[in-house]
Amino acid sequence: MGSWARSAGAGFLRACVVGAVGLAVPAGWAAGVALVIWWHSPWTLLPVGIWVCLGTFLASRPICRLVRYLVARWTGTVVAGGYRRIGAVTRMSTGYWWNGHSYERSQQRAREDLELRLRFTDPATWRDLRFMAILPLAGLAAAVPPAGVVVAVLGLTQPTAPARVVGVLGALVAVAAAPYAWRPLAPLAVRFLRATPEMLLADRVDELLAQRADTTVAQAAEIRRIERDLHDGAQARLVALGLALATAERLWPPIRTGRGR
């Protein structure tokens, strides 16, 4: 009995978390629709739709990372992300930074531009957006125990017998479903959120390219240092040699060119 109570309590808390995460995006869309209806103007449909779509796009990656974290923490199953790495940016001799696509004035701006380009071209981005349409299924399943608790509270506080019966049934449903309501999240994440072999291969290639870029930058810096040292050392020796020759010319007696008779 004690183990069941602990399992039900932990399951209820996990179900609340999964329900909040899984229904966050649908709640945002519902709020957008309600806002359009409340304003009673068709002209609000476009800006509200743009903001809702942009919010879904920006929230997709953090939500998917949170889902991976929850699945790994609760079940021990690691779901690889497969996100492509941001490559290195290189400072050119002109002072601009090259990120592989464009020249920027600062390193931060070059990395931001590269990150934005990568966000739209990374296949993992569109996989995350697809998962945003599947995640509400786990959210609905996880919402059963909290909904049962709400029904139990509302029913048991009513004076009528039928309402109290409904409240008791809600409590039973909440207790029975609590240990299992959050569990659909793990298979959904493993099936639809894991990285494909192509993504893992691309991630490995990006890692090797980043390492090569770092090595190339380090080698270029070392070559510039060696060239500077050689140039400075040779120049110093030439100056010293010139001074020595000038001193020798002053000390050496002039050579007479006329012939003696």
mmCIF file of C-alpha atoms in Angstrom:
data_model
loop_
_atom_site.group_PDB
_atom_site.id
_atom_site.type_symbol
_atom_site.label_atom_id
_atom_site.label_comp_id
_atom_site.label_asym_id
_atom_site.label_seq_id
_atom_site.Cartn_x
_atom_site.Cartn_y
_atom_site.Cartn_z
ATOM 1 C CA MET A 1 0.000 0.000 0.000
ATOM 2 C CA GLY A 2 2.820 2.377 0.852
ATOM 3 C CA SER A 3 4.660 1.660 -2.403
ATOM 4 C CA TRP A 4 1.453 2.196 -4.385
ATOM 5 C CA ALA A 5 0.878 5.520 -2.643
ATOM 6 C CA ARG A 6 4.425 6.629 -3.422
ATOM 7 C CA SER A 7 4.064 5.495 -7.024
ATOM 8 C CA ALA A 8 0.743 7.291 -7.353
ATOM 9 C CA GLY A 9 2.143 10.467 -5.804
ATOM 10 C CA ALA A 10 5.238 10.508 -8.004
ATOM 11 C CA GLY A 11 3.150 9.618 -11.038
ATOM 12 C CA PHE A 12 0.707 12.423 -10.307
ATOM 13 C CA LEU A 13 3.512 14.984 -10.131
ATOM 14 C CA ARG A 14 5.053 13.674 -13.342
ATOM 15 C CA ALA A 15 1.657 13.712 -15.032
ATOM 16 C CA CYS A 16 1.217 17.360 -14.062
ATOM 17 C CA VAL A 17 4.618 18.201 -15.546
ATOM 18 C CA VAL A 18 3.977 16.283 -18.773
ATOM 19 C CA GLY A 19 0.517 17.806 -19.079
ATOM 20 C CA ALA A 20 1.890 21.319 -18.700
ATOM 21 C CA VAL A 21 4.678 20.695 -21.214
ATOM 22 C CA GLY A 22 2.514 18.816 -23.694
ATOM 23 C CA LEU A 23 -0.364 21.274 -23.694
ATOM 24 C CA ALA A 24 1.688 24.485 -23.643
ATOM 25 C CA VAL A 25 1.655 24.973 -27.420
ATOM 26 C CA PRO A 26 -2.064 24.098 -27.832
ATOM 27 C CA ALA A 27 -2.795 26.525 -25.007
ATOM 28 C CA GLY A 28 -0.940 29.240 -26.914
ATOM 29 C CA TRP A 29 -2.938 28.528 -30.053
ATOM 30 C CA ALA A 30 -6.175 28.521 -28.082
ATOM 31 C CA ALA A 31 -5.236 31.858 -26.528
ATOM 32 C CA GLY A 32 -4.583 33.277 -29.991
ATOM 33 C CA VAL A 33 -7.967 32.111 -31.264
ATOM 34 C CA ALA A 34 -9.679 33.519 -28.181
ATOM 35 C CA LEU A 35 -7.916 36.842 -28.716
ATOM 36 C CA VAL A 36 -9.103 37.032 -32.317
ATOM 37 C CA ILE A 37 -12.669 36.224 -31.265
ATOM 38 C CA TRP A 38 -12.545 38.773 -28.455
ATOM 39 C CA TRP A 39 -11.383 41.572 -30.764
ATOM 40 C CA HIS A 40 -14.185 40.831 -33.280
ATOM 41 C CA SER A 41 -11.969 41.891 -36.171
ATOM 42 C CA PRO A 42 -10.695 39.737 -39.034
ATOM 43 C CA TRP A 43 -7.677 42.037 -39.367
ATOM 44 C CA THR A 44 -6.269 40.681 -36.121
ATOM 45 C CA LEU A 45 -6.053 37.164 -37.544
ATOM 46 C CA LEU A 46 -2.815 37.817 -39.455
ATOM 47 C CA PRO A 47 -0.714 39.433 -36.673
ATOM 48 C CA VAL A 48 -1.968 37.004 -34.035
ATOM 49 C CA GLY A 49 -1.296 34.075 -36.360
ATOM 50 C CA ILE A 50 2.226 35.330 -37.058
ATOM 51 C CA TRP A 51 2.990 35.725 -33.356
ATOM 52 C CA VAL A 52 1.579 32.292 -32.501
ATOM 53 C CA CYS A 53 3.532 30.599 -35.307
ATOM 54 C CA LEU A 54 6.707 32.423 -34.322
ATOM 55 C CA GLY A 55 6.208 31.469 -30.688
ATOM 56 C CA THR A 56 5.709 27.825 -31.660
ATOM 57 C CA PHE A 57 8.869 27.891 -33.764
ATOM 58 C CA LEU A 58 10.977 29.465 -31.029
ATOM 59 C CA ALA A 59 9.573 27.237 -28.280
ATOM 60 C CA SER A 60 9.940 23.970 -30.198
ATOM 61 C CA ARG A 61 13.627 23.386 -29.459
ATOM 62 C CA PRO A 62 13.525 24.257 -25.710
ATOM 63 C CA ILE A 63 10.430 22.097 -25.245
ATOM 64 C CA CYS A 64 12.016 19.161 -27.082
ATOM 65 C CA ARG A 65 15.165 19.477 -24.993
ATOM 66 C CA LEU A 66 13.034 19.491 -21.856
ATOM 67 C CA VAL A 67 11.238 16.351 -23.050
ATOM 68 C CA ARG A 68 14.570 14.596 -23.618
ATOM 69 C CA TYR A 69 15.713 15.619 -20.163
ATOM 70 C CA LEU A 70 12.524 14.328 -18.524
ATOM 71 C CA VAL A 71 12.650 11.021 -20.398
ATOM 72 C CA ALA A 72 16.321 10.499 -19.502
ATOM 73 C CA ARG A 73 15.730 11.398 -15.851
ATOM 74 C CA TRP A 74 12.595 9.297 -15.358
ATOM 75 C CA THR A 75 13.314 6.261 -17.535
ATOM 76 C CA GLY A 76 17.072 6.324 -18.145
ATOM 77 C CA THR A 77 16.519 6.406 -21.912
ATOM 78 C CA VAL A 78 18.806 8.867 -23.674
ATOM 79 C CA VAL A 79 17.225 10.395 -26.776
ATOM 80 C CA ALA A 80 19.920 11.901 -28.985
ATOM 81 C CA GLY A 81 19.165 15.371 -30.265
ATOM 82 C CA GLY A 82 21.164 15.325 -33.474
ATOM 83 C CA TYR A 83 21.367 19.104 -33.740
ATOM 84 C CA ARG A 84 23.998 20.394 -36.110
ATOM 85 C CA ARG A 85 26.890 22.236 -34.524
ATOM 86 C CA ILE A 86 27.688 25.865 -35.142
ATOM 87 C CA GLY A 87 30.916 26.078 -37.092
ATOM 88 C CA ALA A 88 33.848 28.287 -36.246
ATOM 89 C CA VAL A 89 34.129 31.833 -37.551
ATOM 90 C CA THR A 90 37.407 33.154 -38.905
ATOM 91 C CA ARG A 91 38.803 36.646 -38.669
ATOM 92 C CA MET A 92 40.151 37.836 -41.987
ATOM 93 C CA SER A 93 43.079 40.155 -42.604
ATOM 94 C CA THR A 94 40.605 42.960 -43.367
ATOM 95 C CA GLY A 95 39.232 42.783 -39.818
ATOM 96 C CA TYR A 96 35.904 41.240 -40.831
ATOM 97 C CA TRP A 97 34.691 37.855 -39.599
ATOM 98 C CA TRP A 98 33.829 35.100 -42.092
ATOM 99 C CA ASN A 99 31.265 32.477 -41.013
ATOM 100 C CA GLY A 100 31.142 30.466 -44.212
ATOM 101 C CA HIS A 101 28.278 32.478 -45.694
ATOM 102 C CA SER A 102 28.878 36.186 -45.136
ATOM 103 C CA TYR A 103 31.325 38.719 -43.724
ATOM 104 C CA GLU A 104 30.399 40.476 -40.481
ATOM 105 C CA ARG A 105 32.004 43.273 -38.491
ATOM 106 C CA SER A 106 32.094 41.386 -35.180
ATOM 107 C CA GLN A 107 32.554 37.794 -34.087
ATOM 108 C CA GLN A 108 29.247 37.810 -32.203
ATOM 109 C CA ARG A 109 27.333 39.044 -35.234
ATOM 110 C CA ALA A 110 28.980 36.406 -37.421
ATOM 111 C CA ARG A 111 28.014 33.636 -34.999
ATOM 112 C CA GLU A 112 24.449 34.944 -34.676
ATOM 113 C CA ASP A 113 24.046 35.007 -38.450
ATOM 114 C CA LEU A 114 25.450 31.484 -38.724
ATOM 115 C CA GLU A 115 23.167 30.237 -35.937
ATOM 116 C CA LEU A 116 20.102 31.744 -37.623
ATOM 117 C CA ARG A 117 21.004 30.170 -40.961
ATOM 118 C CA LEU A 118 21.637 26.827 -39.290
ATOM 119 C CA ARG A 119 18.325 27.002 -37.426
ATOM 120 C CA PHE A 120 16.394 27.082 -40.710
ATOM 121 C CA THR A 121 18.524 24.523 -42.570
ATOM 122 C CA ASP A 122 18.922 21.963 -39.782
ATOM 123 C CA PRO A 123 16.629 18.936 -40.345
ATOM 124 C CA ALA A 124 16.308 18.600 -36.565
ATOM 125 C CA THR A 125 14.393 21.895 -36.498
ATOM 126 C CA TRP A 126 11.608 20.513 -38.663
ATOM 127 C CA ARG A 127 11.628 17.256 -36.709
ATOM 128 C CA ASP A 128 11.038 19.273 -33.524
ATOM 129 C CA LEU A 129 8.152 21.137 -35.165
ATOM 130 C CA ARG A 130 6.630 17.824 -36.195
ATOM 131 C CA PHE A 131 6.946 16.594 -32.631
ATOM 132 C CA MET A 132 5.074 19.700 -31.453
ATOM 133 C CA ALA A 133 2.018 18.319 -33.256
ATOM 134 C CA ILE A 134 2.428 14.891 -31.601
ATOM 135 C CA LEU A 135 3.318 15.990 -28.079
ATOM 136 C CA PRO A 136 -0.271 17.048 -27.169
ATOM 137 C CA LEU A 137 -1.256 13.363 -27.290
ATOM 138 C CA ALA A 138 1.025 12.703 -24.325
ATOM 139 C CA GLY A 139 -0.235 15.903 -22.722
ATOM 140 C CA LEU A 140 -3.854 14.787 -22.978
ATOM 141 C CA ALA A 141 -3.057 11.388 -21.481
ATOM 142 C CA ALA A 142 -1.110 13.022 -18.659
ATOM 143 C CA ALA A 143 -3.970 15.435 -17.978
ATOM 144 C CA VAL A 144 -6.265 12.609 -16.821
ATOM 145 C CA PRO A 145 -5.085 12.506 -13.153
ATOM 146 C CA PRO A 146 -5.225 16.305 -12.646
ATOM 147 C CA ALA A 147 -8.628 16.386 -14.315
ATOM 148 C CA GLY A 148 -9.789 13.579 -12.031
ATOM 149 C CA VAL A 149 -8.653 15.558 -8.992
ATOM 150 C CA VAL A 150 -10.549 18.633 -10.206
ATOM 151 C CA VAL A 151 -13.689 16.551 -10.758
ATOM 152 C CA ALA A 152 -13.290 15.002 -7.312
ATOM 153 C CA VAL A 153 -12.960 18.379 -5.609
ATOM 154 C CA LEU A 154 -15.913 19.867 -7.453
ATOM 155 C CA GLY A 155 -18.094 16.799 -6.930
ATOM 156 C CA LEU A 156 -17.351 16.147 -3.281
ATOM 157 C CA THR A 157 -18.046 19.751 -2.360
ATOM 158 C CA GLN A 158 -21.599 19.545 -3.728
ATOM 159 C CA PRO A 159 -24.493 18.632 -1.422
ATOM 160 C CA THR A 160 -26.240 16.302 -3.890
ATOM 161 C CA ALA A 161 -25.569 12.569 -3.911
ATOM 162 C CA PRO A 162 -25.042 12.211 -7.704
ATOM 163 C CA ALA A 163 -22.410 14.950 -7.642
ATOM 164 C CA ARG A 164 -20.593 13.233 -4.807
ATOM 165 C CA VAL A 165 -20.669 9.939 -6.679
ATOM 166 C CA VAL A 166 -19.089 11.685 -9.659
ATOM 167 C CA GLY A 167 -16.492 13.153 -7.312
ATOM 168 C CA VAL A 168 -15.629 9.734 -5.907
ATOM 169 C CA LEU A 169 -15.306 8.331 -9.431
ATOM 170 C CA GLY A 170 -13.030 11.225 -10.369
ATOM 171 C CA ALA A 171 -10.814 10.519 -7.364
ATOM 172 C CA LEU A 172 -10.627 6.823 -8.249
ATOM 173 C CA VAL A 173 -9.709 7.621 -11.845
ATOM 174 C CA ALA A 174 -7.015 10.049 -10.687
ATOM 175 C CA VAL A 175 -5.469 7.547 -8.281
ATOM 176 C CA ALA A 176 -5.632 4.655 -10.753
ATOM 177 C CA ALA A 177 -4.214 6.616 -13.691
ATOM 178 C CA ALA A 178 -1.542 8.572 -11.815
ATOM 179 C CA PRO A 179 1.271 5.954 -12.035
ATOM 180 C CA TYR A 180 0.761 5.435 -15.786
ATOM 181 C CA ALA A 181 -0.585 8.655 -17.303
ATOM 182 C CA TRP A 182 2.862 10.164 -17.929
ATOM 183 C CA ARG A 183 4.412 7.047 -19.466
ATOM 184 C CA PRO A 184 3.325 7.582 -23.119
ATOM 185 C CA LEU A 185 5.829 10.421 -23.266
ATOM 186 C CA ALA A 186 8.838 8.079 -23.407
ATOM 187 C CA PRO A 187 7.828 5.954 -26.436
ATOM 188 C CA LEU A 188 6.637 9.032 -28.314
ATOM 189 C CA ALA A 189 9.973 10.754 -27.705
ATOM 190 C CA VAL A 190 11.972 7.684 -28.714
ATOM 191 C CA ARG A 191 9.887 7.191 -31.857
ATOM 192 C CA PHE A 192 9.550 10.747 -33.131
ATOM 193 C CA LEU A 193 12.241 12.806 -31.392
ATOM 194 C CA ARG A 194 15.409 10.748 -31.700
ATOM 195 C CA ALA A 195 18.090 11.617 -34.218
ATOM 196 C CA THR A 196 18.234 9.642 -37.438
ATOM 197 C CA PRO A 197 21.511 8.003 -38.554
ATOM 198 C CA GLU A 198 21.863 10.752 -41.157
ATOM 199 C CA MET A 199 21.607 13.405 -38.427
ATOM 200 C CA LEU A 200 24.201 11.648 -36.290
ATOM 201 C CA LEU A 201 26.543 11.363 -39.279
ATOM 202 C CA ALA A 202 26.054 15.039 -40.132
ATOM 203 C CA ASP A 203 26.711 15.950 -36.502
ATOM 204 C CA ARG A 204 29.948 13.963 -36.568
ATOM 205 C CA VAL A 205 30.993 15.645 -39.808
ATOM 206 C CA ASP A 206 30.261 19.073 -38.302
ATOM 207 C CA GLU A 207 32.319 18.161 -35.247
ATOM 208 C CA LEU A 208 35.273 17.132 -37.404
ATOM 209 C CA LEU A 209 34.948 20.287 -39.498
ATOM 210 C CA ALA A 210 34.896 22.417 -36.348
ATOM 211 C CA GLN A 211 37.993 20.641 -35.038
ATOM 212 C CA ARG A 212 39.747 21.136 -38.364
ATOM 213 C CA ALA A 213 38.781 24.810 -38.394
ATOM 214 C CA ASP A 214 40.116 25.280 -34.867
ATOM 215 C CA THR A 215 43.322 23.486 -35.808
ATOM 216 C CA THR A 216 43.676 25.596 -38.951
ATOM 217 C CA VAL A 217 43.186 28.814 -36.996
ATOM 218 C CA ALA A 218 45.731 27.712 -34.392
ATOM 219 C CA GLN A 219 48.230 26.744 -37.096
ATOM 220 C CA ALA A 220 47.737 30.053 -38.891
ATOM 221 C CA ALA A 221 48.317 31.967 -35.660
ATOM 222 C CA GLU A 222 51.465 29.952 -34.967
ATOM 223 C CA ILE A 223 52.744 30.537 -38.502
ATOM 224 C CA ARG A 224 52.126 34.270 -38.166
ATOM 225 C CA ARG A 225 54.010 34.278 -34.869
ATOM 226 C CA ILE A 226 56.953 32.423 -36.379
ATOM 227 C CA GLU A 227 57.015 34.728 -39.403
ATOM 228 C CA ARG A 228 56.882 37.768 -37.138
ATOM 229 C CA ASP A 229 59.717 36.445 -34.996
ATOM 230 C CA LEU A 230 61.794 35.614 -38.052
ATOM 231 C CA HIS A 231 61.087 38.967 -39.652
ATOM 232 C CA ASP A 232 61.838 40.918 -36.495
ATOM 233 C CA GLY A 233 64.983 38.898 -35.790
ATOM 234 C CA ALA A 234 66.304 39.197 -39.340
ATOM 235 C CA GLN A 235 65.517 42.895 -39.431
ATOM 236 C CA ALA A 236 67.338 43.436 -36.140
ATOM 237 C CA ARG A 237 70.384 41.553 -37.440
ATOM 238 C CA LEU A 238 70.372 43.575 -40.673
ATOM 239 C CA VAL A 239 70.232 46.832 -38.708
ATOM 240 C CA ALA A 240 73.095 45.667 -36.487
ATOM 241 C CA LEU A 241 75.106 44.660 -39.559
ATOM 242 C CA GLY A 242 74.463 48.040 -41.161
ATOM 243 C CA LEU A 243 75.617 49.867 -38.037
ATOM 244 C CA ALA A 244 78.729 47.698 -37.875
ATOM 245 C CA LEU A 245 79.558 48.445 -41.518
ATOM 246 C CA ALA A 246 79.016 52.172 -40.995
ATOM 247 C CA THR A 247 81.316 52.124 -37.973
ATOM 248 C CA ALA A 248 83.951 50.167 -39.894
ATOM 249 C CA GLU A 249 83.821 52.668 -42.759
ATOM 250 C CA ARG A 250 84.445 55.537 -40.366
ATOM 251 C CA LEU A 251 87.380 53.779 -38.688
ATOM 252 C CA TRP A 252 89.041 52.540 -41.865
ATOM 253 C CA PRO A 253 91.467 55.029 -43.440
ATOM 254 C CA PRO A 254 90.508 56.349 -46.849
ATOM 255 C CA ILE A 255 92.047 54.545 -49.811
ATOM 256 C CA ARG A 256 94.136 56.713 -52.145
ATOM 257 C CA THR A 257 93.373 56.099 -55.778
ATOM 258 C CA GLY A 258 96.276 58.105 -57.282
ATOM 259 C CA ARG A 259 99.486 56.309 -58.487
ATOM 260 C CA GLY A 260 102.750 57.183 -56.835
ATOM 261 C CA ARG A 261 105.735 58.155 -59.039
#
